Short mmCIF file of C-alpha atoms and ligand atoms in Angstrom, two decimals:
data_model
loop_
_atom_site.label_atom_id
_atom_site.label_comp_id
_atom_site.label_asym_id
_atom_site.label_seq_id
_atom_site.Cartn_x
_atom_site.Cartn_y
_atom_site.Cartn_z
CA MET A 696 -10.08 10.19 -0.52
CA HIS A 697 -11.01 8.34 -3.71
CA ILE A 698 -9.03 5.30 -4.89
CA ASP A 699 -9.58 3.49 -8.20
CA ILE A 700 -7.83 0.15 -8.59
CA VAL A 701 -7.59 -1.27 -12.12
CA SER A 702 -7.05 -5.03 -12.12
CA ALA A 703 -7.15 -8.06 -14.41
CA VAL A 704 -8.31 -10.19 -11.45
CA PRO A 705 -10.55 -7.91 -9.35
CA GLU A 706 -11.84 -10.86 -7.30
CA LEU A 707 -8.45 -11.03 -5.60
CA LEU A 708 -9.25 -7.76 -3.84
CA ASP A 709 -12.80 -8.61 -2.69
CA SER A 710 -12.13 -10.04 0.74
CA PHE A 711 -9.33 -7.65 1.50
CA LEU A 712 -11.34 -4.50 0.78
CA ASN A 713 -14.44 -5.69 2.60
CA HIS A 714 -13.11 -6.37 6.07
CA SER A 715 -11.53 -4.63 9.04
CA ILE A 716 -10.26 -1.05 8.80
CA LEU A 717 -10.74 -0.78 5.03
CA LYS A 718 -14.40 -1.75 5.33
CA ARG A 719 -14.97 0.66 8.22
CA ALA A 720 -13.24 3.51 6.38
CA GLN A 721 -15.51 2.95 3.36
CA ASP A 722 -18.64 2.57 5.52
CA ASN A 723 -17.98 5.87 7.30
CA LYS A 724 -17.10 7.60 3.98
CA THR A 725 -13.48 8.34 4.93
CA VAL A 726 -12.48 6.73 1.65
CA GLU A 727 -14.17 5.51 -1.56
CA ILE A 728 -12.51 2.52 -3.22
CA PHE A 729 -13.57 1.20 -6.62
CA VAL A 730 -12.09 -1.84 -8.33
CA HIS A 731 -12.35 -1.95 -12.14
CA ASP A 732 -11.97 -5.09 -14.23
CA LEU A 733 -9.46 -4.35 -16.98
CA HIS A 734 -11.21 -6.85 -19.28
CA ASP A 735 -14.24 -4.51 -19.38
CA PHE A 736 -12.13 -1.98 -21.29
CA ALA A 737 -10.77 -4.36 -23.95
CA ASP A 738 -11.96 -3.49 -27.49
CA ASN A 739 -11.90 -7.06 -28.76
CA LYS A 740 -14.55 -9.72 -28.63
CA HIS A 741 -12.53 -12.09 -26.43
CA ARG A 742 -11.82 -9.31 -23.89
CA ARG A 743 -8.12 -10.03 -24.22
CA ILE A 744 -5.79 -7.73 -22.33
CA ASP A 745 -2.40 -9.29 -23.15
CA ASP A 746 -0.27 -10.02 -26.20
CA TYR A 747 3.07 -11.51 -27.20
CA PRO A 748 6.17 -9.43 -26.49
CA TYR A 749 8.08 -7.84 -29.34
CA GLY A 750 11.59 -9.22 -29.60
CA GLY A 751 10.55 -12.78 -28.84
CA ALA A 752 11.06 -12.71 -25.07
CA SER A 753 9.22 -15.23 -22.89
CA GLY A 754 5.85 -14.49 -21.24
CA MET A 755 3.01 -12.18 -22.21
CA VAL A 756 2.69 -8.39 -21.87
CA MET A 757 -0.31 -6.34 -20.77
CA SER A 758 -1.54 -4.39 -23.82
CA ILE A 759 -1.86 -0.61 -24.08
CA GLN A 760 -5.40 -0.37 -25.42
CA PRO A 761 -7.46 -1.55 -22.40
CA VAL A 762 -5.26 0.31 -19.94
CA GLU A 763 -5.44 3.53 -21.95
CA LYS A 764 -9.22 3.24 -22.17
CA ALA A 765 -9.57 2.51 -18.45
CA ILE A 766 -7.41 5.45 -17.41
CA THR A 767 -8.86 7.99 -19.87
CA GLN A 768 -12.40 6.96 -18.92
CA LEU A 769 -11.62 7.43 -15.23
CA GLN A 770 -9.96 10.79 -15.97
CA LYS A 771 -13.21 12.04 -17.52
CA GLU A 772 -14.79 11.73 -14.05
CA ARG A 773 -12.10 13.44 -11.97
CA HIS A 774 -8.54 14.75 -11.85
CA TYR A 775 -6.05 12.27 -10.36
CA ASP A 776 -3.16 13.39 -8.16
CA GLU A 777 -1.19 10.22 -8.91
CA ILE A 778 -1.51 7.23 -11.24
CA ILE A 779 0.51 4.56 -9.47
CA PHE A 780 2.03 1.44 -10.99
CA PRO A 781 3.36 -1.10 -8.49
CA THR A 782 6.28 -2.91 -10.08
CA PRO A 783 9.45 -4.60 -8.81
CA ASP A 784 11.72 -2.40 -10.98
CA ALA A 785 10.94 0.80 -9.07
CA PRO A 786 12.01 2.64 -5.91
CA LEU A 787 10.98 0.87 -2.69
CA TYR A 788 7.66 1.87 -1.14
CA ASN A 789 7.92 3.04 2.47
CA GLN A 790 6.06 4.84 5.24
CA LYS A 791 7.17 8.26 3.99
CA THR A 792 5.49 7.58 0.65
CA ALA A 793 2.40 6.25 2.46
CA ASN A 794 2.24 9.47 4.51
CA THR A 795 2.45 11.59 1.35
CA LEU A 796 -0.16 9.56 -0.52
CA SER A 797 -2.57 9.68 2.44
CA THR A 798 -2.86 13.46 1.99
CA LEU A 799 -3.98 13.23 -1.67
CA GLY A 800 -7.52 13.41 -3.02
CA ASN A 801 -7.75 10.94 -5.92
CA ILE A 802 -5.43 8.17 -7.04
CA ILE A 803 -5.44 5.28 -9.49
CA ILE A 804 -3.49 2.10 -8.79
CA LEU A 805 -2.86 -0.02 -11.88
CA CYS A 806 -2.15 -3.69 -11.15
CA GLY A 807 0.27 -5.30 -13.59
CA HIS A 808 0.29 -8.95 -14.67
CA TYR A 809 2.30 -11.31 -16.88
CA LYS A 810 5.79 -9.96 -17.70
CA GLY A 811 4.50 -6.48 -16.93
CA ILE A 812 2.78 -3.72 -18.93
CA ASP A 813 3.74 -2.19 -22.28
CA GLN A 814 6.42 0.39 -21.48
CA ARG A 815 4.47 3.11 -23.32
CA ILE A 816 1.81 3.02 -20.58
CA ARG A 817 4.53 3.68 -18.05
CA ASP A 818 5.97 6.48 -20.20
CA HIS A 819 2.70 8.28 -20.93
CA PHE A 820 0.24 7.60 -18.09
CA ILE A 821 1.97 6.50 -14.93
CA THR A 822 3.05 9.28 -12.56
CA MET A 823 4.51 7.15 -9.75
CA GLU A 824 6.10 3.70 -9.66
CA VAL A 825 6.75 1.79 -6.44
CA SER A 826 8.06 -1.63 -5.50
CA ILE A 827 6.79 -3.24 -2.31
CA GLY A 828 9.94 -5.34 -1.90
CA ASP A 829 12.80 -7.13 -3.59
CA TYR A 830 10.79 -10.14 -4.73
CA VAL A 831 8.43 -10.83 -7.62
CA LEU A 832 4.70 -11.43 -7.19
CA THR A 833 2.35 -12.85 -9.82
CA GLY A 834 0.30 -9.68 -10.10
CA GLY A 835 -0.06 -6.16 -8.72
CA GLU A 836 -3.16 -6.86 -6.60
CA LEU A 837 -1.28 -7.71 -3.41
CA ALA A 838 0.89 -4.64 -3.92
CA ALA A 839 -2.23 -2.50 -4.51
CA ALA A 840 -3.77 -3.95 -1.34
CA ILE A 841 -0.64 -3.13 0.67
CA ILE A 842 -0.48 0.42 -0.68
CA THR A 843 -4.20 0.99 -0.08
CA ASP A 844 -4.09 -0.35 3.47
CA SER A 845 -1.00 1.65 4.42
CA ILE A 846 -2.56 4.87 3.09
CA VAL A 847 -6.10 4.46 4.40
CA ARG A 848 -5.08 3.67 7.99
CA LEU A 849 -3.35 7.08 8.09
CA ILE A 850 -6.44 9.06 7.09
CA PRO A 851 -8.24 10.55 10.10
CA GLY A 852 -11.50 8.63 10.63
CA SER A 853 -10.16 5.24 9.55
CA ILE A 854 -8.96 3.87 12.84
CA SER A 855 -10.65 4.56 16.14
CA ASP A 856 -7.50 5.76 17.96
CA GLU A 857 -5.90 8.14 15.46
CA THR A 858 -2.70 8.60 17.44
CA SER A 859 -2.10 4.84 17.19
CA ALA A 860 -1.07 5.03 13.52
CA LEU A 861 1.28 7.89 14.29
CA THR A 862 3.17 5.87 16.90
CA ASP A 863 3.72 2.87 14.62
CA SER A 864 7.10 1.77 13.33
CA PHE A 865 8.82 4.01 10.74
CA GLN A 866 6.82 7.19 11.54
CA ASP A 867 9.82 8.65 13.35
CA ASN A 868 12.59 6.46 11.89
CA LEU A 869 12.18 4.05 14.81
CA LEU A 870 10.69 0.59 15.15
CA SER A 871 7.77 0.34 17.55
CA PRO A 872 8.58 -0.63 21.17
CA PRO A 873 7.23 -3.96 22.56
CA VAL A 874 3.59 -4.00 23.68
CA TYR A 875 1.87 -6.08 26.41
CA THR A 876 -1.67 -6.68 27.63
CA ARG A 877 -3.32 -8.50 30.55
CA PRO A 878 -2.51 -10.61 32.52
CA ALA A 879 0.50 -8.95 34.14
CA GLU A 880 2.02 -12.39 34.64
CA TYR A 881 1.52 -15.54 32.57
CA ASN A 882 3.42 -18.79 33.05
CA GLY A 883 5.83 -16.78 35.20
CA TRP A 884 6.52 -14.33 32.31
CA LYS A 885 6.13 -10.83 33.70
CA VAL A 886 5.21 -7.57 31.98
CA PRO A 887 8.00 -4.98 32.58
CA GLY A 888 7.20 -3.32 35.90
CA VAL A 889 7.47 0.24 34.56
CA LEU A 890 4.40 -0.31 32.36
CA LEU A 891 2.35 -1.07 35.48
CA SER A 892 3.72 1.90 37.43
CA GLY A 893 1.26 4.52 36.17
CA ASN A 894 4.19 6.96 35.84
CA HIS A 895 3.77 8.32 32.30
CA LYS A 896 7.16 10.02 32.20
CA ASP A 897 8.92 6.76 33.07
CA ILE A 898 6.73 4.83 30.62
CA ASP A 899 7.48 7.27 27.77
CA GLU A 900 11.21 7.03 28.55
CA TRP A 901 11.11 3.21 28.64
CA GLN A 902 9.22 3.07 25.34
CA MET A 903 11.67 5.45 23.66
CA ASN A 904 14.67 3.46 24.94
CA GLU A 905 13.13 0.18 23.79
CA ALA A 906 12.32 1.64 20.36
CA LEU A 907 15.91 2.85 20.03
CA ARG A 908 17.35 -0.46 21.26
CA LYS A 909 15.24 -2.47 18.79
CA THR A 910 16.02 -0.14 15.90
CA GLN A 911 19.76 -0.24 16.59
CA GLN A 912 19.63 -4.02 16.77
CA ILE A 913 17.29 -4.84 13.86
CA ARG A 914 17.28 -1.84 11.47
CA PRO A 915 20.25 0.44 12.21
CA ASP A 916 19.88 1.82 8.66
CA LEU A 917 16.70 3.66 9.77
CA LEU A 918 18.64 5.76 12.25
CA SER A 919 20.69 7.33 9.48
CA ASP A 920 17.67 8.06 7.25
CA ASP A 921 16.83 11.73 6.77
CA LEU A 922 13.18 12.27 7.74
CA THR A 923 12.93 15.31 5.51
CA GLU A 924 13.86 13.46 2.29
N1 SAM B 707 8.76 -8.95 -15.29
C1 SAM B 707 8.62 -8.13 -14.12
C2 SAM B 707 10.00 -7.88 -13.52
O1 SAM B 707 10.80 -8.79 -13.51
O2 SAM B 707 10.24 -6.75 -13.01
C3 SAM B 707 7.73 -8.80 -13.08
C4 SAM B 707 6.31 -8.87 -13.48
S1 SAM B 707 5.29 -9.55 -12.21
C5 SAM B 707 5.27 -11.24 -12.62
C6 SAM B 707 3.67 -9.02 -12.65
C7 SAM B 707 3.17 -7.79 -11.93
O3 SAM B 707 3.10 -8.02 -10.54
C8 SAM B 707 4.01 -6.55 -12.09
O4 SAM B 707 3.75 -5.87 -13.30
C9 SAM B 707 3.59 -5.72 -10.88
O5 SAM B 707 2.39 -4.98 -11.11
C10 SAM B 707 3.31 -6.80 -9.84
N2 SAM B 707 4.45 -6.99 -8.91
C11 SAM B 707 5.21 -8.08 -8.81
N3 SAM B 707 6.16 -7.94 -7.88
C12 SAM B 707 6.02 -6.71 -7.36
C13 SAM B 707 6.72 -5.95 -6.37
N4 SAM B 707 7.77 -6.44 -5.73
N5 SAM B 707 6.28 -4.71 -6.11
C14 SAM B 707 5.22 -4.18 -6.75
N6 SAM B 707 4.52 -4.85 -7.71
C15 SAM B 707 4.91 -6.09 -8.02
#
């Protein structure tokens, strides 16, 4: 998979992209991730990428010109399956969307800043808009990082135990059951005996019951979600 992230503050993504699973996935060529500085595409001598909003509202707006140049230049290199704009005024991002995106070949993620981007970019270039939650961040970099991480960990080759990602919360409309590791007893707190029993049928049943119990208690809304939507 190939991911291009267009950002006004590319440094924000440095550490994130160069550690842990994302680093390993790039090192073993499971994914290519390129971060592009939006200022490099500005056709003005001060490399400005923002301007005042029409209508006299407060804040600044990300201009069309550098974004258009960045996207059209990238499109000369390859066809993109989706051009994604993370923004609070969009449908909520979830695991189903991550699953879908993880099967694509090439995507662009455009990080917004200021009051947002000129609406005409959204109308003419963006193919998918997602919000990562009902709160407002300063810029789209954290959202781009979240989207990238959630996609890449699903691509075979990214994590050493591939079935692990498939048994995470949300994959089957359930939260993940509790997990334990050694020692079997600590400060008198014991690991549930069934997990030490070696009986895989009983363990599977316990995990399923715990996942259901947690989901009913914490996120009952998930149980009514249609997995095929
Ligand atoms: N004026 C916008 C609004 O109220 O909807 C918020 C703009 S925000 C300060 C700047 C940028 O951060 C957005 O364009 C978007 O790219 C990113 N951002 C902020 N919150 C986000 C969220 N919840 N989900 C996805 N992206 C977000």
